[in-house]
PDB file of C-alpha atoms in Angstrom:
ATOM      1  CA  UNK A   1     -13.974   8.395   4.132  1.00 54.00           C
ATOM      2  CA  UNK A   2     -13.640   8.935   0.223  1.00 56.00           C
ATOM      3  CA  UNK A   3     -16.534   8.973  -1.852  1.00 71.00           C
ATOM      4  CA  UNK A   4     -17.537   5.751  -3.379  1.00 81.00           C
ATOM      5  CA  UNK A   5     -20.146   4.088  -5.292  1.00 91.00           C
ATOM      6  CA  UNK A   6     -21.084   0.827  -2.952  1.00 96.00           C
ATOM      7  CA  UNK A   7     -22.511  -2.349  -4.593  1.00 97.00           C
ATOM      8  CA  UNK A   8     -25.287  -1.801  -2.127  1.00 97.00           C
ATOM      9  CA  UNK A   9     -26.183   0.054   0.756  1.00 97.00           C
ATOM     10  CA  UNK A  10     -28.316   0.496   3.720  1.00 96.00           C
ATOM     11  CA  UNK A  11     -28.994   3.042   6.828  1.00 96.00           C
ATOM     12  CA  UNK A  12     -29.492   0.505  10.004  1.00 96.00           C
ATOM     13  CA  UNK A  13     -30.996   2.136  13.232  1.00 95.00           C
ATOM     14  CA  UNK A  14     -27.936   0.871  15.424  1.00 95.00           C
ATOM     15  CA  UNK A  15     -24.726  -0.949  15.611  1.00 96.00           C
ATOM     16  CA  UNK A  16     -26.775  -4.626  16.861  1.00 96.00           C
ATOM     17  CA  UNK A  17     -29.063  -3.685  13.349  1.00 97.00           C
ATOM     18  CA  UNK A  18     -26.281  -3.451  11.244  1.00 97.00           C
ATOM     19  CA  UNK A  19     -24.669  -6.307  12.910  1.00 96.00           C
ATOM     20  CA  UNK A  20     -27.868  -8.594  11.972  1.00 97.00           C
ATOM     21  CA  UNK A  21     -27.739  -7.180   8.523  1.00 97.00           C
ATOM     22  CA  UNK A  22     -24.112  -8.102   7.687  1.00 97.00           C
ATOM     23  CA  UNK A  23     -24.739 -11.480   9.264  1.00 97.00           C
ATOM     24  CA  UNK A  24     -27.440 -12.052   7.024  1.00 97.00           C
ATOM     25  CA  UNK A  25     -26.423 -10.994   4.341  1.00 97.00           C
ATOM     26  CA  UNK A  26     -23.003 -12.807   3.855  1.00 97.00           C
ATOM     27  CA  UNK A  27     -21.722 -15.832   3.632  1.00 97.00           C
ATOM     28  CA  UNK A  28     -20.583 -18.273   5.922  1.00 96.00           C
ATOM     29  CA  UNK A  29     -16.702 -17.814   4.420  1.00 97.00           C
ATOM     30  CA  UNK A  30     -16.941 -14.107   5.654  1.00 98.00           C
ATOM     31  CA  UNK A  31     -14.534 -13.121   8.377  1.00 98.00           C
ATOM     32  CA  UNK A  32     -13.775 -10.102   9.919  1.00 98.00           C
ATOM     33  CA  UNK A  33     -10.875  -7.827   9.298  1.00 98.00           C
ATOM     34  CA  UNK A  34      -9.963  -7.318  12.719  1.00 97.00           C
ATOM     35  CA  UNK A  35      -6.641  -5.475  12.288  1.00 97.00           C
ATOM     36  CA  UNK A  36      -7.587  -2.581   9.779  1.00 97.00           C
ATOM     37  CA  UNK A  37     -10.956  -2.456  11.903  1.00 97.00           C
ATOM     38  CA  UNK A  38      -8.400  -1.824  14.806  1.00 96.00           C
ATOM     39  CA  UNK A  39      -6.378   0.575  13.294  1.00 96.00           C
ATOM     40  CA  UNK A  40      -9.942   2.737  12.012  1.00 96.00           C
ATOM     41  CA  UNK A  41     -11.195   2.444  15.369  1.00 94.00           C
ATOM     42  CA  UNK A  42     -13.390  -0.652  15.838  1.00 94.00           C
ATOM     43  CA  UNK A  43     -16.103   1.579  17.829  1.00 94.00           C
ATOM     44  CA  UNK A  44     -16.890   3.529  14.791  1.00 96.00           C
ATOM     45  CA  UNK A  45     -15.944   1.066  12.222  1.00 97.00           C
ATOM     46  CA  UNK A  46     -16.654  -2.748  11.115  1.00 97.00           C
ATOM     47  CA  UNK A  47     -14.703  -4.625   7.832  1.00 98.00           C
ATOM     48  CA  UNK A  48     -15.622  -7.845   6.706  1.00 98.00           C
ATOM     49  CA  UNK A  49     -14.518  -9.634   3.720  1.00 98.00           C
ATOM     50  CA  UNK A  50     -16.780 -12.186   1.892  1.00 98.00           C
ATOM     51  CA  UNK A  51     -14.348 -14.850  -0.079  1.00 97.00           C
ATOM     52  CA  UNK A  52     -17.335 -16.293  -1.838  1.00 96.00           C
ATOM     53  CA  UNK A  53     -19.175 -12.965  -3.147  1.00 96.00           C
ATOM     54  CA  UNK A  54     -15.586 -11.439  -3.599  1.00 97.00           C
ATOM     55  CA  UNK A  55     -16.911  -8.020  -1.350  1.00 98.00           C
ATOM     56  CA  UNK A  56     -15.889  -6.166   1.461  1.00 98.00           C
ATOM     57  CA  UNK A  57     -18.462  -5.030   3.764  1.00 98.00           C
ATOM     58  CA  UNK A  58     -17.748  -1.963   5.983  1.00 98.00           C
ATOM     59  CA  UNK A  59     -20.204  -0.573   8.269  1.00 97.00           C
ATOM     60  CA  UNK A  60     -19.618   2.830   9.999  1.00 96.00           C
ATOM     61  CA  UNK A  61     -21.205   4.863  13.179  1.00 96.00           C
ATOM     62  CA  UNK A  62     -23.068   8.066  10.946  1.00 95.00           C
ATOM     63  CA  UNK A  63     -22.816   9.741  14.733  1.00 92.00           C
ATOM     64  CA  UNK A  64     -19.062  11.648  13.836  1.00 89.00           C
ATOM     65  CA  UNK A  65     -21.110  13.442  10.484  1.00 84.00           C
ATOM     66  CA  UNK A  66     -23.742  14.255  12.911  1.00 85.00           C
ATOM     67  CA  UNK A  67     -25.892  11.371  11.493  1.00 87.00           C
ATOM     68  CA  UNK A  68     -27.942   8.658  13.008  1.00 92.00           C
ATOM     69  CA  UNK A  69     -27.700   4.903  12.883  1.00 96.00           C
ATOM     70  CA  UNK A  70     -24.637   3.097  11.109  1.00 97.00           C
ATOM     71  CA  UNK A  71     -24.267   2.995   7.138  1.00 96.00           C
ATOM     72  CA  UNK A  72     -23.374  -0.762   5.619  1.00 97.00           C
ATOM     73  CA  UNK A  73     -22.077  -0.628   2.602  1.00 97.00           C
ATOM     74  CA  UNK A  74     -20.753  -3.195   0.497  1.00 98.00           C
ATOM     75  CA  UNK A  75     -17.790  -2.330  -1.766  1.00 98.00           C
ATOM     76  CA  UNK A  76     -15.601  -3.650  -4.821  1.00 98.00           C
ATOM     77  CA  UNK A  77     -12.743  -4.539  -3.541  1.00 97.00           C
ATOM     78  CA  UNK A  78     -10.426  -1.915  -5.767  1.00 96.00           C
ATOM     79  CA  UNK A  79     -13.037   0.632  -4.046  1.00 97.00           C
ATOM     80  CA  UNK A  80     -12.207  -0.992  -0.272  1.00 97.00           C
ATOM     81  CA  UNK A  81      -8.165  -0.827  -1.251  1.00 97.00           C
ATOM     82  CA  UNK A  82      -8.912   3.085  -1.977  1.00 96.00           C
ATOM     83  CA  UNK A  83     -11.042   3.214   1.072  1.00 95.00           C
ATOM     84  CA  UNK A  84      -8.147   1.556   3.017  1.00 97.00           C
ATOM     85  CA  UNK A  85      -4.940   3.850   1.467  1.00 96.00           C
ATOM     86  CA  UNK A  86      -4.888   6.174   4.192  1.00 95.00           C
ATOM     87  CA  UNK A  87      -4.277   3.374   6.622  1.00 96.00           C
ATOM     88  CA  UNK A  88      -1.773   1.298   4.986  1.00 97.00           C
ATOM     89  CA  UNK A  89       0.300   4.624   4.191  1.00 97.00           C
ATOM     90  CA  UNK A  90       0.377   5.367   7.966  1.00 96.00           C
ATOM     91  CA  UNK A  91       1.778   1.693   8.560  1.00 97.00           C
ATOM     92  CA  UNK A  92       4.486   2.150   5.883  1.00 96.00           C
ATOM     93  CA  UNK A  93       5.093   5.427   7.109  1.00 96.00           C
ATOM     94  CA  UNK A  94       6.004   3.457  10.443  1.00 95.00           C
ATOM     95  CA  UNK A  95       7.874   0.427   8.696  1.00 95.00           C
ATOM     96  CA  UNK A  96       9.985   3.939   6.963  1.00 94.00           C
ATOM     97  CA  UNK A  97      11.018   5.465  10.290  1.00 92.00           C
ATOM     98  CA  UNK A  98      11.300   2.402  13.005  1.00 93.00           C
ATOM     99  CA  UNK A  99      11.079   5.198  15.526  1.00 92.00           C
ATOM    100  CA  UNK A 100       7.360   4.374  16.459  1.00 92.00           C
ATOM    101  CA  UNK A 101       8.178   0.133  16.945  1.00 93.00           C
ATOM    102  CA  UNK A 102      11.138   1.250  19.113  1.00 93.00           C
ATOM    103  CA  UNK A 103       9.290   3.618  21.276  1.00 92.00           C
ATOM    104  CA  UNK A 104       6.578   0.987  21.891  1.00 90.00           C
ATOM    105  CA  UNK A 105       3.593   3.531  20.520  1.00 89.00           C
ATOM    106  CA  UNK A 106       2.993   0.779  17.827  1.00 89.00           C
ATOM    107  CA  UNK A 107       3.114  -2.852  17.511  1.00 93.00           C
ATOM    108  CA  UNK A 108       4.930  -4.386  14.466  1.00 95.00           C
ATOM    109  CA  UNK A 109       2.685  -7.301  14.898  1.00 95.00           C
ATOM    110  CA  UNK A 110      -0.729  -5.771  14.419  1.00 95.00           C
ATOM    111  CA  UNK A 111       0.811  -3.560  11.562  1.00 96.00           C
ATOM    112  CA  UNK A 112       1.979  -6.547   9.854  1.00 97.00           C
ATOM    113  CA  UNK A 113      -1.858  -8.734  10.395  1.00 97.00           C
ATOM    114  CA  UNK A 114      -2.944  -5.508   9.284  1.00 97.00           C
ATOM    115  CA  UNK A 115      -0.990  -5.634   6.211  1.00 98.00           C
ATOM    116  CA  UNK A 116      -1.764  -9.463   5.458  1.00 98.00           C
ATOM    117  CA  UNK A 117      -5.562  -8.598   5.805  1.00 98.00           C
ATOM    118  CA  UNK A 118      -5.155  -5.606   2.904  1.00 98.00           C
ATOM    119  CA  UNK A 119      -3.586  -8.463   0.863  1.00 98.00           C
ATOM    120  CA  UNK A 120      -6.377 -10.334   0.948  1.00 98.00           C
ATOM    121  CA  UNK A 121      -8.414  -7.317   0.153  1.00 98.00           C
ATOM    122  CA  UNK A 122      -6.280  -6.521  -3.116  1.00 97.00           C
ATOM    123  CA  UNK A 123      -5.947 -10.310  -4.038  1.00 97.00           C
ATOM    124  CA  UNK A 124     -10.190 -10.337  -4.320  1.00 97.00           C
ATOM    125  CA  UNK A 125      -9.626  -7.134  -6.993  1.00 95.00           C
ATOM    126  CA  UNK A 126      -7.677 -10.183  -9.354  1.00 97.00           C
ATOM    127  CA  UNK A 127      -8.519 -13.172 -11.527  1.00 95.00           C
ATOM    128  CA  UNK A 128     -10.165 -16.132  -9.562  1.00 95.00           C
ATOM    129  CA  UNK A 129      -7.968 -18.246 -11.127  1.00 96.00           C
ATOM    130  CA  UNK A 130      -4.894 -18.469  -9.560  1.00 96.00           C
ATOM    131  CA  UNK A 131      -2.137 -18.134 -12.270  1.00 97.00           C
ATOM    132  CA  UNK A 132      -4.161 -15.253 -13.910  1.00 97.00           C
ATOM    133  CA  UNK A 133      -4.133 -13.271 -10.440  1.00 96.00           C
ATOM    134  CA  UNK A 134       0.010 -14.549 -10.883  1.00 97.00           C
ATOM    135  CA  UNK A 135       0.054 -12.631 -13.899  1.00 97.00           C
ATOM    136  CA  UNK A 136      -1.625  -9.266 -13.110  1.00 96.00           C
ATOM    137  CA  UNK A 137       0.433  -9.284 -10.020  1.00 97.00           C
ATOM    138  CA  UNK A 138       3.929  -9.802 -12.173  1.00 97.00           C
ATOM    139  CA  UNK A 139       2.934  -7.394 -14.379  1.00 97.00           C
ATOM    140  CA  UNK A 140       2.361  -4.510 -11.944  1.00 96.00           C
ATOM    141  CA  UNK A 141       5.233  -5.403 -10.076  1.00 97.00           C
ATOM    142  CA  UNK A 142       7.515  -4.800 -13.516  1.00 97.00           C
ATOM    143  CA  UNK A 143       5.623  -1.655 -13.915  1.00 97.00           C
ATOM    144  CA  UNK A 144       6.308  -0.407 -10.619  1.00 97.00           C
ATOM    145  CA  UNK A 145       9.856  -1.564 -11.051  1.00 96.00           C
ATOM    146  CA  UNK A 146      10.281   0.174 -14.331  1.00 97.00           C
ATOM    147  CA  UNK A 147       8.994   3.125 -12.655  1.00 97.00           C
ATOM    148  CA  UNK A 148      11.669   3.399  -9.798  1.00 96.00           C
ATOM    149  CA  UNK A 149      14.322   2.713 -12.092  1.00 95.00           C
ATOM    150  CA  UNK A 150      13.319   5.828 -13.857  1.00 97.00           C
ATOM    151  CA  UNK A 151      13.110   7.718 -10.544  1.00 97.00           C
ATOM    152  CA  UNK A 152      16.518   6.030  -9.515  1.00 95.00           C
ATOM    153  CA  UNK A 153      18.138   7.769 -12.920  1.00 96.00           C
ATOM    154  CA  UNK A 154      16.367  11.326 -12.436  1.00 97.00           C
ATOM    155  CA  UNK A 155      17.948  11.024  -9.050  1.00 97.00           C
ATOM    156  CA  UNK A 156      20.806  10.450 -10.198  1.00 96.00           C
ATOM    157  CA  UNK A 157      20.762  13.146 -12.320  1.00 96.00           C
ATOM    158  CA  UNK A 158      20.055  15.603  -9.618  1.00 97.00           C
ATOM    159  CA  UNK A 159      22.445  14.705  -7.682  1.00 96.00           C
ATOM    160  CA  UNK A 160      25.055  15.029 -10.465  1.00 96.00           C
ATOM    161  CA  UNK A 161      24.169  18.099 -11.424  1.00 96.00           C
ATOM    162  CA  UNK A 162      24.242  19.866  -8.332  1.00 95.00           C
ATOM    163  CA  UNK A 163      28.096  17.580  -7.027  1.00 95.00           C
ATOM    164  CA  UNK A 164      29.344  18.755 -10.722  1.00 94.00           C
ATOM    165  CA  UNK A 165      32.877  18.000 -10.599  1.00 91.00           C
ATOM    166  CA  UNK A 166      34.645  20.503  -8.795  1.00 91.00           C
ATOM    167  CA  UNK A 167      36.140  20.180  -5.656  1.00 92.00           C
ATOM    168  CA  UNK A 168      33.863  19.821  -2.701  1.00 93.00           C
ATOM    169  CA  UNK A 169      31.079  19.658  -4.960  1.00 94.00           C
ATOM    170  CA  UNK A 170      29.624  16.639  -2.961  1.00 94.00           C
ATOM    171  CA  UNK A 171      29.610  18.480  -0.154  1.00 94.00           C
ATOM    172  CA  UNK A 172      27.849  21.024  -1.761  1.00 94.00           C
ATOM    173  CA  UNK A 173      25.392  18.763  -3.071  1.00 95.00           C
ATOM    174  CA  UNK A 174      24.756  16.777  -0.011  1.00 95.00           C
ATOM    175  CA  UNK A 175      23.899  19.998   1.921  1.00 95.00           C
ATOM    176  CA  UNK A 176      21.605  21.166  -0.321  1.00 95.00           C
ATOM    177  CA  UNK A 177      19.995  17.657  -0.395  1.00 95.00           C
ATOM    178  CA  UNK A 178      20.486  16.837   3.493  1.00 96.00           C
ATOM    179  CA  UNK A 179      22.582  13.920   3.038  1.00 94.00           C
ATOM    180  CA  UNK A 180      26.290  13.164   3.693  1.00 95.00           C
ATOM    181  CA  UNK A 181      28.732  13.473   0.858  1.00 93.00           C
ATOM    182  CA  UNK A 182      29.417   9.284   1.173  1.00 95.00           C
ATOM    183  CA  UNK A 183      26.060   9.207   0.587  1.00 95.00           C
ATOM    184  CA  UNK A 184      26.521  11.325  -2.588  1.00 95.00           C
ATOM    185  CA  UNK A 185      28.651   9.646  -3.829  1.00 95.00           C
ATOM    186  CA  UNK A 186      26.970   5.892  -3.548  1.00 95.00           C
ATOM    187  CA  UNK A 187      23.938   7.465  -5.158  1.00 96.00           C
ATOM    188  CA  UNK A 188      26.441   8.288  -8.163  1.00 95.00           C
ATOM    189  CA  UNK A 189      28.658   5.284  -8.549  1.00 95.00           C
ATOM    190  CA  UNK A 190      25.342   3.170  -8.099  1.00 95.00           C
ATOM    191  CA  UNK A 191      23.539   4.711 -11.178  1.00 95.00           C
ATOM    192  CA  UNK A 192      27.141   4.065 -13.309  1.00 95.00           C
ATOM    193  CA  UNK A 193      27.230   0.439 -11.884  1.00 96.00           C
ATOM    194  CA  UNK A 194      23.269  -0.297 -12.869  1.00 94.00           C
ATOM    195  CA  UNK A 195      24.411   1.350 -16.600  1.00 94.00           C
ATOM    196  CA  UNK A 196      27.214  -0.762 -16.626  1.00 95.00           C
ATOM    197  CA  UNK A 197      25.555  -4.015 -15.624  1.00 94.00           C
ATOM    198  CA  UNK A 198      22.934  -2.719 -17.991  1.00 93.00           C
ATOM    199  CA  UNK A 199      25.853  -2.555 -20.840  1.00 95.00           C
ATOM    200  CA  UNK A 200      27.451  -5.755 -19.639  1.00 94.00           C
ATOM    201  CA  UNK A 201      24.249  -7.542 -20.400  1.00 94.00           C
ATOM    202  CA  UNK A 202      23.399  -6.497 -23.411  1.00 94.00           C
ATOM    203  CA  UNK A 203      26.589  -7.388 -24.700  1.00 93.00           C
ATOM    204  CA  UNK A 204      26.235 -10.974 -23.803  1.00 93.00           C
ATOM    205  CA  UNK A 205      22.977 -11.316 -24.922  1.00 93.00           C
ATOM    206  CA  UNK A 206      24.648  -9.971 -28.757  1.00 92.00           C
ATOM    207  CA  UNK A 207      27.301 -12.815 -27.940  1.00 90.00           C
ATOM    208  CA  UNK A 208      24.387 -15.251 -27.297  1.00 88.00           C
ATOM    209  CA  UNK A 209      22.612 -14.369 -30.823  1.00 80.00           C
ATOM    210  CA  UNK A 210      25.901 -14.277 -32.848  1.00 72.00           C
TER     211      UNK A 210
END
């Protein structure tokens, strides 16, 4: 686990002492996050999340660092999404590449529970109020968006560079990038189509304002 700086923490002698302590010390909105437990190996590992104090709690066996007794911790939840990264790359990873759903070594179900509960654990890092969370949510979505287009066009660049415009210069470049020359060649006429839909709108907009 990453190194964080918990909102409070304790040492309890056993997993029954820790269980007491999280009991008593949240509220009765807290529910366990059973999937992402699951998935970190519920015999070493224990989320809940607290709607009312906006927390995660996550308690952990110290017996893997050669340690006694479990540590409860209770985190921020921006802290608890870092905590939680490694996990939720793993089930994207999966969601990439079906291969693991198809061959029945993972269960699309649990993955997707276990995405729902991360929601809820990134949706406690926002605004109470429910059109400011709206907002922050928008907003990182555009920046994320604005990012990929910018990766999209660097792409786009590489892969015109290296096809040039010579004969069997897709080819070339799809080789080199281990994808088929079709494939080359959509990646190119895709960044001239989002330039020219780009264009295309900006000249109605000037028609719109004239």
């Amino acid at each position: 686990m990453t190194a964080v700086q918990p909102l409070a923490e304790t040492v309890a002698e056993d997993w029954d002492s820790a269980r007491t302590h999280l009991a008593e010390n949240t509220s009765t909105a807290a529910y366990d996050l059973t999937e992402l437990t699951a998935l970190l190996d519920a015999e070493l590992h224990h989320l809940v999340l607290d709607p009312q104090t906006r927390t995660i709690w996550w308690a952990y066996d110290n017996s893997p660092l050669d340690g006694e007794g479990w540590t409860v911790q209770q985190l921020a939840p921006s802290d608890a999404a870092a905590q939680l990264s490694d996990v939720v790359d793993l089930i994207q990873d999966r969601q990439d590449d079906l291969a693991e759903y198809a061959d029945h070594h993972a269960d699309l179900d649990r993955d997707q529970e276990a995405l729902d509960e991360y929601a809820a654990v990134l949706l406690l890092a926002l605004p109470v109020e429910p059109a400011e969370a709206a907002v922050k949510i928008k907003r990182r979505r555009r920046q994320v968006a604005r990012e990929d287009a910018l990766q999209q066009r660097a792409y786009a660049r590489l892969v015109a560079e290296l096809a040039g415009t010579e004969h069997g210069g897709k080819a070339r470049a799809g080789r080199v990038l281990g994808v088929t020359d079709v494939q080359i060649g959509r990646i190119i006429r895709e960044d001239q189509q989002r330039r020219a839909a780009l264009a295309d709108a900006v000249r109605a907009a000037r028609q719109t304002s004239d």
